[in-house]
């Protein structure tokens, strides 16, 4: 884009008559009219009537010009003075918002939201829906509740799930009933959708136990190498949490022919300082011996019965038998109960390899299959019921004063398996504190430039259901109007460092926001400086904090992967040397207010940081004249993804069949890099008028959408995953893989034969064409050089 193009595009509004090239004129050539001559002038266009009409139209156009000029002057950034005024306006309200963020208020919010269990559909959940609705209405927001009827999975409230070692006389030698609390309002330890399916409830399996470490594909392959191809077939597979998503663990076990699955959080990972009472909760934040981890084993997102469709009347639903859900019993147990099986007096056969050890010399793991005593078997009985139930999202809207049809969305899931102090009480507390501050600004006369939407999602724990259904229902509107999505969730898990996962387009706004907030307990240091010190990467000659890819298992999935809305998730985390995917008390009855106040954030300063950083980002996205979206970060990301792909797949990518496709990809990345650089070099000069700002913002807002393809599905992924650059790892949905379609196709090619080379070509072409389209979208004129 150059100055000439912008001037021509807006000459009629600026009053610049310019040279009329005729290129933007659409009309009829009267000389070639079907009658062969120009039509005569109508009578009402001549004489006194014509003169009066012309005067009237002239006055009307004059008044229209005055009104348009007034609006333009009111909302435009014209030169340095206007830009400084706009910046001071934004800073004024950002400073005011920062001052309204109070640690004491955040503590009160968390105390309320974690004072009772609030699983989806519970009394505690209903109370929180009322609380949030009332609070947001009092803030002056427009509030609505959106409900969907979806397939959920819950344990029986009357019959306990149980595990037993049974002898040949059918007597129970060991009986395990996993409970980490006797609070009747908390769901008993279970794994959602881990049953035989349907609403019948009881699901029973009996067989020999076999231990398969963390349940990764490598672990199953190692077991096969030691014991043969059917090492897990018709057995009860025992696996420990910690490396991959529990749904992938169950999937791997089912593919190996397992009859049932037992999962447990091992003391090696979740009680790293020891298992004696003084070294675990309530004396430390480590999981006690009876602690369990509830969680879903569903690998999709959204209602399992309406993949790709919203769960509303008139939509398309599939039968439960067609849904990709487990069909065997799955049950979580504590590490104390697991140790009774793996290293107790009824020893299992076959000593486990050293890399599968328990970390405790007094507990040596055995793999099985079976026990040393051949007359013993393991029996698993679950009473999990799959049934359709209603879920409720609470949605609040603050209409934009200038661009009401542009949406900046911030959300957090409300539901929790238990008390949910960290997950997701910390995120809800931050969301409520920000909403309180926004309400105060509104009362002082502030209105956002763009519409702000706040969302309290339901049923995230089952598989991002609430957020996904809302996005699927509003997909067409969001595709045209959504600017960005900010996800909160478990925003405070520790005091080590701020971290972010985001679209490359949002990197800069995160950097700028963290530079404006002081780091707790580090005098004179910003959050940005501490972040860069703890997690950094080199981009060219510049060292910046590391921003990760958006992982699976969060409510960003439908926004980023289905619609292409630039999204982010930010957190303050614990020391990564623990090598934990979450935090020790995750999914247990011990994830309560006491654990946060005692061990995670006693003075709620890290909650304050997260609210201030999030609030700053929210105001920047909703109030800035030009959106704080930086396309050049995508240039760097594309080059990084390409280099990483080539480094690990050189042999395939340099073959004659593939190399030319990579050449085209390289050209597309170069074109995008040049287009992004030119765009940002000229954008400040281009934005001399509100309509110009609108055009620039639309280009930035919709850039991510260029990488969404609805026509060709990614291999081995649910239908909602449409982003050609990213997808959750097929082997671990907690992780996200760049250029996943190419990588998966190369894996298939390496594992099969040359026929699947066509899939590699297809996936590279998708990325090439999308990147070229993204480059073109940064130009004002199609085909512009």
XYZ file of C-alpha atoms in Angstrom:
785
model
C 0.000 0.000 0.000
C 1.294 3.520 -0.796
C 0.115 7.095 -0.184
C -1.194 7.418 -3.732
C -3.517 4.469 -3.295
C -4.941 5.749 -0.026
C -5.470 9.254 -1.391
C -7.323 7.928 -4.389
C -9.423 5.613 -2.290
C -10.687 8.414 -0.088
C -10.563 11.473 -2.411
C -14.330 11.860 -2.527
C -14.593 12.090 1.251
C -11.605 14.406 1.605
C -12.911 16.868 -0.945
C -9.985 16.131 -3.306
C -11.422 16.134 -6.805
C -8.327 14.416 -8.197
C -8.182 12.798 -11.578
C -11.174 10.640 -12.403
C -9.797 7.487 -13.959
C -13.219 5.925 -14.279
C -11.972 2.688 -12.727
C -14.386 2.855 -9.827
C -17.415 3.792 -11.946
C -20.120 1.241 -12.559
C -22.856 2.356 -14.996
C -24.578 1.947 -18.320
C -23.223 3.180 -21.670
C -26.239 5.045 -22.992
C -24.719 5.302 -26.469
C -25.196 1.572 -26.843
C -28.596 1.487 -25.135
C -30.989 -1.077 -26.516
C -33.052 1.685 -28.085
C -29.981 2.956 -29.921
C -30.052 6.467 -28.438
C -29.874 8.293 -25.158
C -33.145 8.439 -23.255
C -34.802 11.822 -23.063
C -34.595 13.820 -19.846
C -37.683 13.302 -17.645
C -40.008 16.298 -17.327
C -39.555 16.547 -13.556
C -35.808 17.241 -14.053
C -36.371 20.457 -16.069
C -37.970 23.805 -15.480
C -38.936 25.153 -12.084
C -39.559 21.691 -10.685
C -36.071 20.623 -11.732
C -34.519 23.754 -10.238
C -36.343 23.293 -6.922
C -35.303 19.669 -6.801
C -31.682 20.534 -7.478
C -31.690 23.207 -4.737
C -33.237 20.753 -2.301
C -30.684 18.062 -3.128
C -27.876 20.591 -2.842
C -29.005 21.632 0.648
C -29.387 17.985 1.641
C -25.884 17.120 0.443
C -24.490 20.195 2.200
C -26.063 19.176 5.517
C -24.868 15.614 5.015
C -21.335 16.909 4.478
C -21.479 18.974 7.672
C -22.669 15.965 9.697
C -20.096 13.670 8.160
C -17.352 16.217 8.742
C -18.378 16.583 12.360
C -18.329 12.833 12.910
C -15.007 12.537 11.123
C -13.438 15.287 13.228
C -14.824 13.768 16.373
C -13.476 10.267 15.814
C -10.502 10.658 13.534
C -6.833 10.782 14.302
C -5.542 13.606 12.157
C -1.805 14.116 12.433
C 0.317 14.142 15.559
C -2.013 16.269 17.679
C -4.990 13.976 17.080
C -2.882 10.899 17.720
C -1.598 12.343 20.989
C -5.137 13.216 22.046
C -6.330 9.681 21.298
C -3.400 8.193 23.189
C -4.002 10.421 26.213
C -7.695 9.452 26.140
C -6.815 5.762 26.173
C -4.149 6.221 28.872
C -6.564 8.159 31.061
C -9.043 5.324 31.233
C -6.405 2.613 31.406
C -4.878 4.332 34.452
C -8.344 4.649 35.970
C -9.023 0.948 35.396
C -5.668 -0.024 36.932
C -6.509 1.932 40.066
C -9.804 0.099 40.477
C -8.093 -3.316 40.592
C -7.804 -4.247 44.275
C -6.181 -7.389 45.734
C -8.721 -7.383 48.581
C -11.618 -7.386 46.121
C -10.037 -10.203 44.100
C -9.651 -12.226 47.282
C -13.331 -11.712 48.103
C -14.391 -12.819 44.656
C -12.272 -15.975 44.852
C -13.534 -16.760 48.331
C -17.119 -16.651 47.099
C -16.593 -18.597 43.875
C -14.681 -21.397 45.652
C -16.786 -21.708 48.819
C -18.885 -24.572 47.442
C -18.767 -27.175 44.713
C -20.219 -25.907 41.453
C -20.194 -28.605 38.805
C -22.392 -27.998 35.782
C -26.079 -28.174 36.700
C -25.494 -28.225 40.461
C -27.081 -25.934 43.043
C -23.705 -24.230 43.445
C -23.581 -23.565 39.716
C -27.114 -22.118 39.724
C -26.174 -19.772 42.562
C -23.148 -18.528 40.641
C -25.216 -17.910 37.521
C -27.490 -15.666 39.590
C -24.528 -13.925 41.235
C -22.752 -13.149 37.955
C -25.967 -12.038 36.247
C -26.842 -9.688 39.102
C -23.317 -8.260 39.331
C -23.080 -7.571 35.596
C -26.530 -5.966 35.500
C -25.504 -3.709 38.379
C -22.405 -2.744 36.390
C -24.669 -1.415 33.666
C -24.083 -4.226 31.169
C -26.677 -5.816 28.908
C -26.928 -9.392 30.212
C -28.457 -12.527 28.715
C -28.349 -16.249 29.436
C -27.947 -18.719 26.616
C -28.856 -22.359 27.215
C -28.086 -25.526 25.269
C -29.108 -29.140 25.838
C -26.027 -31.314 25.478
C -24.753 -34.794 26.320
C -22.998 -34.763 29.698
C -21.567 -37.584 31.785
C -21.817 -37.814 35.573
C -21.345 -40.522 38.184
C -24.322 -41.926 40.023
C -25.325 -39.963 43.107
C -26.443 -43.184 44.808
C -23.941 -45.915 43.882
C -20.191 -45.588 44.268
C -17.714 -46.516 41.581
C -15.358 -49.182 42.838
C -12.281 -51.279 42.065
C -11.624 -54.670 43.624
C -9.097 -57.488 43.581
C -11.175 -60.653 43.360
C -10.120 -64.233 44.112
C -11.311 -67.422 42.423
C -14.225 -67.673 44.886
C -15.390 -64.191 43.737
C -14.593 -62.696 47.136
C -13.062 -59.193 47.224
C -9.523 -59.410 48.608
C -8.966 -55.657 48.186
C -11.804 -53.157 47.810
C -11.092 -49.653 46.580
C -13.753 -46.946 46.723
C -11.981 -43.762 45.659
C -13.025 -40.754 47.732
C -11.051 -37.614 48.568
C -13.963 -35.945 50.374
C -17.221 -36.767 52.070
C -18.843 -33.508 50.994
C -22.171 -34.762 49.571
C -22.288 -31.860 47.120
C -19.083 -32.902 45.354
C -19.147 -35.436 42.558
C -17.385 -38.647 43.515
C -14.034 -39.196 41.761
C -14.731 -40.236 38.173
C -13.767 -39.677 34.558
C -16.478 -38.097 32.436
C -17.634 -40.274 29.510
C -15.537 -43.171 30.877
C -18.210 -45.855 30.647
C -19.922 -48.314 28.335
C -22.140 -45.475 27.129
C -25.817 -44.678 27.421
C -27.884 -43.900 30.488
C -28.012 -47.432 31.912
C -25.251 -46.597 34.393
C -23.481 -49.783 35.432
C -20.426 -50.771 33.402
C -18.256 -53.689 34.592
C -14.993 -55.180 33.358
C -12.808 -57.885 34.866
C -9.350 -59.037 33.852
C -5.667 -59.063 34.669
C -3.956 -55.754 35.492
C -1.123 -54.383 33.357
C 0.834 -51.195 34.112
C 1.659 -48.971 31.105
C 3.492 -46.025 32.678
C 2.048 -42.678 31.381
C -0.002 -44.314 28.655
C 1.799 -42.707 25.718
C 2.087 -44.486 22.398
C 5.764 -45.027 23.149
C 4.875 -46.672 26.465
C 2.483 -49.066 24.719
C 5.117 -49.782 22.062
C 7.719 -50.495 24.764
C 5.273 -52.867 26.455
C 4.720 -54.628 23.145
C 8.484 -54.960 22.609
C 8.831 -56.672 25.985
C 5.700 -58.792 26.123
C 4.277 -59.154 22.601
C 1.604 -57.537 20.473
C -1.303 -58.453 22.737
C 0.310 -57.326 25.988
C -2.676 -55.114 26.895
C -5.416 -57.016 25.080
C -8.355 -57.995 27.324
C -6.544 -56.610 30.361
C -7.204 -53.794 32.837
C -4.671 -51.080 31.957
C -3.285 -48.974 34.818
C -1.648 -45.666 33.879
C -0.463 -42.577 35.706
C -1.296 -38.988 34.834
C 1.358 -36.494 33.888
C 2.542 -36.596 30.273
C -0.462 -36.520 27.936
C -4.180 -35.813 28.075
C -6.149 -38.526 29.845
C -8.376 -38.889 26.780
C -5.352 -39.830 24.685
C -4.330 -42.332 27.356
C -7.720 -44.031 27.158
C -7.676 -43.940 23.352
C -4.275 -45.667 23.306
C -5.520 -48.315 25.742
C -8.649 -49.001 23.683
C -6.586 -49.332 20.511
C -4.442 -51.890 22.373
C -7.576 -53.901 23.212
C -7.918 -53.016 26.919
C -11.097 -53.999 28.748
C -10.936 -51.126 31.254
C -8.658 -48.312 32.405
C -7.497 -47.149 35.836
C -5.823 -43.719 36.065
C -3.991 -42.209 39.003
C -1.924 -39.105 39.879
C 1.387 -40.632 40.960
C 3.262 -39.409 44.037
C 6.380 -39.184 41.836
C 4.747 -36.222 40.087
C 2.056 -34.945 42.441
C 3.818 -35.357 45.814
C 7.415 -34.687 44.832
C 8.667 -33.888 48.322
C 7.299 -37.048 49.954
C 3.987 -38.568 50.964
C 4.059 -38.188 54.733
C 1.417 -35.893 56.195
C 3.749 -32.963 56.843
C 4.821 -32.938 53.188
C 1.373 -32.877 51.561
C -1.835 -30.882 51.800
C -2.883 -29.196 54.095
C 0.732 -28.536 55.103
C 1.999 -28.030 51.532
C 0.409 -27.763 48.117
C 1.297 -31.375 47.180
C -1.487 -33.924 46.729
C -2.212 -36.146 49.766
C -2.325 -39.921 49.503
C -6.121 -40.118 49.038
C -6.228 -37.330 46.440
C -7.621 -38.010 42.999
C -7.946 -36.065 39.748
C -11.370 -35.850 38.127
C -11.466 -35.062 34.440
C -12.978 -35.828 31.068
C -11.727 -38.516 28.703
C -13.630 -37.033 25.752
C -11.149 -35.878 23.090
C -13.483 -33.602 21.163
C -14.846 -30.176 21.962
C -18.480 -29.198 22.132
C -21.530 -31.419 22.467
C -20.484 -34.956 21.430
C -23.825 -35.346 19.650
C -23.590 -32.250 17.426
C -20.007 -31.983 16.121
C -19.738 -28.856 13.995
C -23.333 -27.821 14.753
C -24.815 -25.849 17.677
C -27.027 -27.842 20.032
C -30.202 -25.902 19.307
C -33.588 -26.733 17.807
C -33.391 -27.489 14.124
C -29.738 -28.492 14.256
C -28.215 -31.804 13.180
C -27.508 -34.428 15.842
C -25.910 -37.853 15.654
C -26.682 -40.914 17.731
C -24.484 -41.549 20.765
C -23.231 -44.732 19.136
C -21.708 -42.565 16.380
C -20.011 -40.170 18.787
C -16.314 -40.775 19.346
C -16.616 -41.639 23.029
C -14.963 -44.366 25.117
C -16.868 -47.639 25.327
C -15.022 -49.180 28.291
C -15.086 -48.323 32.009
C -12.547 -45.716 33.089
C -11.930 -44.858 36.740
C -9.506 -42.603 38.597
C -7.954 -43.776 41.875
C -5.471 -42.252 44.324
C -1.759 -43.027 44.335
C -2.217 -44.738 47.693
C -4.727 -47.144 46.113
C -2.587 -47.566 42.989
C 0.381 -48.551 45.122
C -1.712 -51.322 46.685
C -1.957 -52.830 43.224
C 1.453 -52.018 41.764
C 3.700 -52.629 44.755
C 1.485 -54.036 47.513
C 1.374 -57.436 49.126
C -0.452 -58.825 46.101
C 2.472 -58.128 43.792
C 1.880 -57.949 40.100
C 4.108 -60.029 37.874
C 7.016 -58.652 35.850
C 9.190 -55.884 37.281
C 8.806 -52.558 35.515
C 11.822 -50.985 33.753
C 13.748 -48.367 35.718
C 12.327 -45.544 33.602
C 8.853 -46.541 34.820
C 9.773 -46.422 38.518
C 7.682 -44.904 41.296
C 10.387 -42.599 42.598
C 10.057 -44.363 45.935
C 12.560 -47.150 46.749
C 9.990 -48.714 49.081
C 7.521 -49.129 46.211
C 8.887 -51.042 43.213
C 6.427 -51.090 40.317
C 5.538 -54.254 38.409
C 3.947 -54.272 34.981
C 2.021 -57.543 34.967
C -0.018 -58.758 33.312
C -1.674 -60.262 36.326
C -0.655 -60.884 39.902
C 1.929 -63.311 41.206
C -0.979 -65.201 42.732
C -2.649 -66.566 39.618
C -6.115 -66.909 41.163
C -6.537 -63.120 41.487
C -8.157 -60.765 38.972
C -9.028 -57.087 38.940
C -12.626 -55.901 38.665
C -13.696 -52.350 37.738
C -17.280 -51.162 38.197
C -18.433 -47.674 37.255
C -21.879 -46.101 37.349
C -21.363 -43.138 35.053
C -24.441 -41.972 33.201
C -24.419 -40.201 29.833
C -27.517 -38.072 29.408
C -28.625 -34.823 27.805
C -28.829 -31.919 30.223
C -29.100 -28.160 30.037
C -26.068 -25.902 30.327
C -26.059 -22.107 30.689
C -23.663 -19.447 29.412
C -23.955 -15.958 30.895
C -23.178 -13.255 28.319
C -22.739 -9.541 29.072
C -22.401 -6.809 26.466
C -20.992 -3.283 26.644
C -22.025 -1.693 23.328
C -19.327 0.152 21.428
C -19.855 3.879 20.941
C -18.185 4.099 17.514
C -17.949 0.561 16.147
C -20.698 -1.409 17.883
C -20.437 -4.140 15.240
C -16.860 -5.022 16.224
C -16.527 -7.389 19.198
C -13.706 -7.851 21.675
C -14.561 -10.965 23.697
C -13.230 -11.999 27.094
C -14.347 -15.175 28.811
C -13.750 -17.804 31.441
C -15.457 -21.049 32.281
C -17.508 -21.055 35.461
C -17.909 -24.777 36.132
C -15.587 -26.928 38.210
C -15.513 -30.562 39.293
C -15.132 -29.544 42.944
C -14.471 -26.170 44.631
C -12.343 -25.063 41.706
C -10.292 -22.373 43.425
C -7.463 -22.322 40.880
C -9.365 -23.932 38.007
C -11.126 -21.737 37.228
C -11.875 -19.619 40.303
C -8.788 -17.493 39.781
C -9.921 -16.672 36.254
C -13.476 -15.933 37.372
C -12.194 -13.638 40.138
C -10.111 -11.711 37.590
C -13.044 -11.529 35.162
C -15.343 -10.197 37.883
C -12.775 -7.655 39.080
C -12.262 -6.336 35.553
C -16.035 -6.172 35.009
C -16.409 -4.241 38.277
C -13.757 -1.754 37.129
C -15.417 -1.393 33.720
C -18.720 -0.685 35.448
C -17.080 2.148 37.378
C -15.636 3.616 34.173
C -19.073 3.488 32.540
C -20.556 5.438 35.439
C -17.857 8.076 34.851
C -18.935 8.470 31.239
C -16.584 6.082 29.446
C -17.768 3.944 26.570
C -15.568 1.576 24.584
C -14.988 2.336 20.925
C -15.836 -1.288 20.084
C -18.305 -3.607 21.762
C -16.957 -5.655 24.665
C -18.525 -9.071 25.299
C -17.918 -10.819 28.628
C -18.746 -14.513 28.896
C -19.073 -17.024 31.715
C -18.917 -20.381 29.958
C -20.518 -23.570 31.239
C -19.453 -27.231 30.903
C -15.848 -26.547 29.915
C -14.626 -29.420 32.070
C -16.505 -31.916 29.903
C -14.858 -30.710 26.698
C -15.160 -26.919 26.146
C -18.874 -27.412 25.541
C -20.382 -24.050 26.535
C -17.939 -21.914 24.559
C -18.005 -24.225 21.547
C -21.798 -24.260 21.290
C -21.948 -20.452 21.499
C -19.300 -20.059 18.803
C -20.972 -22.634 16.555
C -24.330 -20.881 16.920
C -22.842 -17.453 16.139
C -20.077 -18.511 13.766
C -21.201 -16.478 10.752
C -21.543 -13.274 12.782
C -18.284 -13.797 14.661
C -16.423 -14.400 11.418
C -17.424 -10.905 10.265
C -17.312 -8.998 13.555
C -15.024 -10.551 16.179
C -11.720 -8.756 16.778
C -10.091 -11.011 19.380
C -10.781 -13.451 22.194
C -9.097 -13.350 25.622
C -9.359 -16.538 27.702
C -8.657 -16.599 31.430
C -9.229 -20.026 33.083
C -6.618 -20.935 35.754
C -4.832 -17.581 35.552
C -2.895 -17.901 38.829
C -1.184 -21.258 39.409
C 2.005 -19.963 41.035
C 4.345 -17.034 41.577
C 7.225 -17.872 39.225
C 6.448 -16.007 35.999
C 3.836 -14.629 33.684
C 3.346 -16.754 30.538
C 1.224 -16.407 27.425
C -0.077 -18.583 24.631
C -1.476 -16.642 21.706
C -1.861 -16.031 18.032
C 1.284 -14.303 16.754
C -0.944 -11.344 15.856
C -1.490 -10.588 19.554
C 2.109 -10.846 20.729
C 2.784 -7.131 20.666
C -0.287 -6.087 22.647
C 0.683 -8.626 25.336
C 4.255 -7.307 25.386
C 3.050 -3.702 25.693
C 0.582 -4.504 28.480
C 3.109 -6.428 30.598
C 5.546 -3.510 30.347
C 2.981 -1.307 32.096
C 2.448 -3.491 35.190
C 4.869 -3.895 38.096
C 6.059 -7.399 38.967
C 5.122 -8.398 42.543
C 8.000 -8.814 44.987
C 10.543 -7.587 42.398
C 11.034 -3.883 43.031
C 11.704 -1.849 39.910
C 10.928 -4.756 37.570
C 7.979 -4.981 35.220
C 6.043 -8.150 34.505
C 7.563 -8.032 31.019
C 11.145 -7.918 32.325
C 10.610 -10.837 34.693
C 8.882 -12.808 31.943
C 11.719 -12.187 29.493
C 14.246 -13.245 32.113
C 12.434 -16.539 32.822
C 11.204 -17.482 29.328
C 12.772 -15.900 26.274
C 13.447 -16.460 22.612
C 15.551 -14.727 19.982
C 13.760 -13.174 17.047
C 16.367 -11.817 14.640
C 18.600 -9.649 16.777
C 15.928 -9.024 19.409
C 15.364 -11.058 22.565
C 11.712 -11.165 23.606
C 9.620 -13.206 26.028
C 8.476 -16.525 24.634
C 4.858 -16.737 23.531
C 3.696 -20.322 23.079
C 1.167 -21.843 20.716
C -2.368 -22.062 22.061
C -2.738 -25.545 23.542
C -5.732 -27.837 23.522
C -8.082 -28.228 26.447
C -9.021 -24.531 26.634
C -11.951 -22.411 25.511
C -9.776 -20.707 22.876
C -10.253 -23.742 20.624
C -13.540 -22.810 18.906
C -12.510 -19.183 18.499
C -9.039 -19.784 17.059
C -9.342 -23.137 15.332
C -12.902 -22.960 14.008
C -13.426 -19.289 13.127
C -9.902 -17.853 13.023
C -10.389 -15.214 15.716
C -6.998 -14.134 17.128
C -6.968 -15.550 20.660
C -4.829 -15.621 23.760
C -4.577 -17.288 27.142
C -2.415 -15.777 29.880
C -1.329 -17.137 33.278
C 1.041 -16.748 36.185
C 2.576 -20.168 36.740
C 4.657 -22.202 39.171
C 8.267 -23.205 38.537
C 8.355 -25.368 35.379
C 11.027 -27.578 36.928
C 8.116 -29.490 38.540
C 7.209 -30.773 35.035
C 3.512 -30.690 35.811
C 0.890 -30.081 33.126
C -1.232 -28.178 35.654
C -0.774 -28.049 39.465
C -0.740 -30.815 42.112
C -4.283 -30.324 43.458
C -5.911 -30.037 40.031
C -9.267 -31.835 39.809
C -9.215 -32.831 43.474
C -11.365 -31.831 46.439
C -8.338 -29.942 47.778
C -8.427 -27.278 45.053
C -10.004 -24.839 47.501
C -9.633 -21.258 48.715
C -7.279 -22.300 51.531
C -4.794 -23.803 49.065
C -4.589 -20.539 47.074
C -4.405 -18.265 50.117
C -1.849 -20.441 51.901
C 0.445 -21.644 49.122
C -0.136 -19.861 45.819
C -0.902 -16.160 46.284
C -1.265 -15.131 49.948
C -1.526 -11.376 49.316
C -3.357 -11.734 45.967
C -0.739 -9.589 44.264
C -0.468 -12.031 41.377
C -4.221 -11.873 40.927
C -3.822 -8.093 40.840
C -1.141 -8.428 38.151
C -3.295 -10.672 35.990
C -6.306 -8.371 36.285
C -4.241 -5.298 35.400
C -2.496 -6.936 32.447
C -5.779 -8.374 31.157
C -7.606 -5.092 31.655
C -4.913 -3.193 29.760
C -5.091 -5.636 26.846
C -8.888 -5.420 26.832
C -8.881 -1.616 26.672
C -6.192 -1.564 23.977
C -8.212 -3.908 21.791
C -11.526 -2.151 22.399
C -10.438 1.521 22.406
C -7.422 1.939 20.095
C -8.198 3.738 16.847
C -5.974 1.256 15.002
C -6.104 -2.271 16.370
C -2.929 -3.318 18.224
C -2.454 -6.304 15.927
C 0.983 -6.814 14.416
C 1.200 -8.870 11.226
C 5.010 -8.896 11.225
C 4.997 -11.337 14.138
C 3.224 -13.787 11.850
C 6.062 -13.418 9.352
C 8.534 -14.537 11.993
C 6.233 -17.367 13.087
C 5.755 -18.708 9.559
C 9.498 -18.807 8.971
C 10.002 -20.566 12.309
C 7.329 -23.178 11.577
C 8.778 -23.818 8.108
C 12.337 -24.183 9.437
C 11.230 -26.557 12.175
C 9.334 -28.668 9.650
C 12.352 -28.891 7.352
C 14.802 -29.666 10.158
C 13.014 -32.872 11.172
C 11.716 -33.983 7.767
C 14.518 -33.133 5.329
C 14.543 -36.528 3.611
C 10.894 -36.343 2.569
C 10.712 -32.622 1.808
C 13.770 -32.662 -0.460
C 12.447 -35.430 -2.703
C 11.698 -34.451 -6.294
C 7.968 -34.908 -5.749
C 7.797 -32.563 -2.765
C 10.605 -30.022 -3.214
C 8.721 -27.906 -5.745
C 5.779 -27.623 -3.338
C 8.178 -26.394 -0.666
C 9.582 -23.855 -3.162
C 6.105 -22.414 -3.622
C 5.626 -22.309 0.163
C 8.904 -20.427 0.553
C 7.790 -17.876 -2.044
C 4.438 -17.431 -0.272
C 6.169 -16.825 3.074
C 8.484 -14.274 1.430
C 5.495 -12.522 -0.119
C 3.683 -12.414 3.210
C 6.784 -11.096 4.978
C 7.121 -8.273 2.452
C 3.412 -7.465 2.528
C 3.329 -7.332 6.335
C 6.374 -5.064 6.478
C 4.947 -2.671 3.845
C 1.574 -2.636 5.565
C 2.941 -1.547 8.933
C 5.354 0.975 7.408
C 2.508 2.833 5.699
C -0.406 2.238 8.065
C 0.186 5.369 10.191
C 0.163 7.609 7.118
C -2.859 5.811 5.728
C -5.058 6.325 8.780
C -6.036 9.955 8.210
C -9.758 9.336 8.301
C -12.155 7.154 10.331
C -13.115 5.166 7.255
C -9.446 4.530 6.543
C -8.998 3.287 10.110
C -11.972 1.005 9.646
C -10.479 -0.459 6.473
C -7.089 -1.028 8.079
C -8.674 -2.635 11.143
C -10.744 -4.991 9.016
C -7.583 -6.147 7.278
C -5.887 -6.793 10.615
C -8.949 -8.347 12.244
C -9.557 -10.809 9.412
C -5.948 -11.764 8.757
C -6.167 -14.874 10.950
C -9.233 -15.978 8.956
C -7.028 -16.377 5.877
C -5.660 -19.560 7.471
C -9.092 -21.116 8.024
C -10.173 -23.656 5.426
C -13.681 -25.078 5.453
C -13.260 -27.140 2.303
C -10.535 -29.626 3.248
C -10.318 -31.184 6.707
C -7.109 -31.647 8.642
C -6.156 -35.332 8.935
C -7.004 -37.122 12.192
C -8.781 -34.110 13.688
C -12.360 -33.272 14.736
C -14.400 -31.296 12.215
C -14.028 -28.074 14.227
C -10.271 -27.877 13.566
C -10.001 -25.760 10.417
C -6.799 -23.763 10.974
C -4.124 -24.903 8.519
C -1.226 -23.702 10.692
C -2.176 -25.196 14.051
C -4.023 -28.097 15.607
C -3.869 -29.913 18.925
C -1.449 -32.822 18.767
C -3.308 -35.985 17.754
C -1.289 -37.903 20.372
C -1.730 -35.313 23.153
C -4.426 -32.665 22.821
C -2.849 -30.611 25.616
C -0.144 -29.672 23.094
C -0.513 -27.855 19.801
C 1.518 -28.603 16.699
C 2.395 -26.110 13.959
C 1.829 -27.227 10.363
C 0.113 -30.273 11.833
C -1.511 -31.349 8.567
C 1.873 -31.665 6.860
C 3.465 -33.416 9.823
C 0.658 -35.948 10.122
C 0.748 -36.634 6.380
C 4.506 -37.207 6.514
C 4.007 -39.640 9.391
C 1.460 -41.532 7.317
C 3.818 -41.514 4.339
C 6.727 -42.837 6.404
C 4.559 -45.542 7.941
C 2.871 -46.732 4.762
C 3.817 -46.319 1.122
C 4.383 -43.768 -1.610
C 0.668 -43.428 -2.369
C 0.176 -41.204 0.681
C 2.680 -38.702 -0.704
C -0.352 -36.991 -2.271
C -1.580 -36.050 1.205
C 1.744 -34.326 1.910
C 1.441 -32.312 -1.317
C -2.155 -31.396 -0.507
C -1.366 -30.140 2.992
C 1.641 -28.072 1.850
C -0.528 -26.553 -0.884
C -3.184 -25.581 1.665
C -0.611 -23.657 3.689
C 0.906 -22.064 0.592
C -2.441 -20.841 -0.749
C -3.566 -19.597 2.668
C -0.295 -17.722 3.206
C -0.568 -16.140 -0.238
C -4.149 -15.118 0.521
C -3.000 -13.604 3.813
C -0.375 -11.570 1.955
C -2.974 -10.350 -0.522
C -5.347 -9.404 2.288
C -2.802 -6.850 3.551
C -3.118 -4.896 0.309
C -5.877 -2.390 -0.380
C -6.147 -3.359 -4.039
C -6.284 -6.958 -5.246
C -3.178 -7.687 -7.306
C -1.295 -4.691 -5.896
C 2.492 -5.047 -6.034
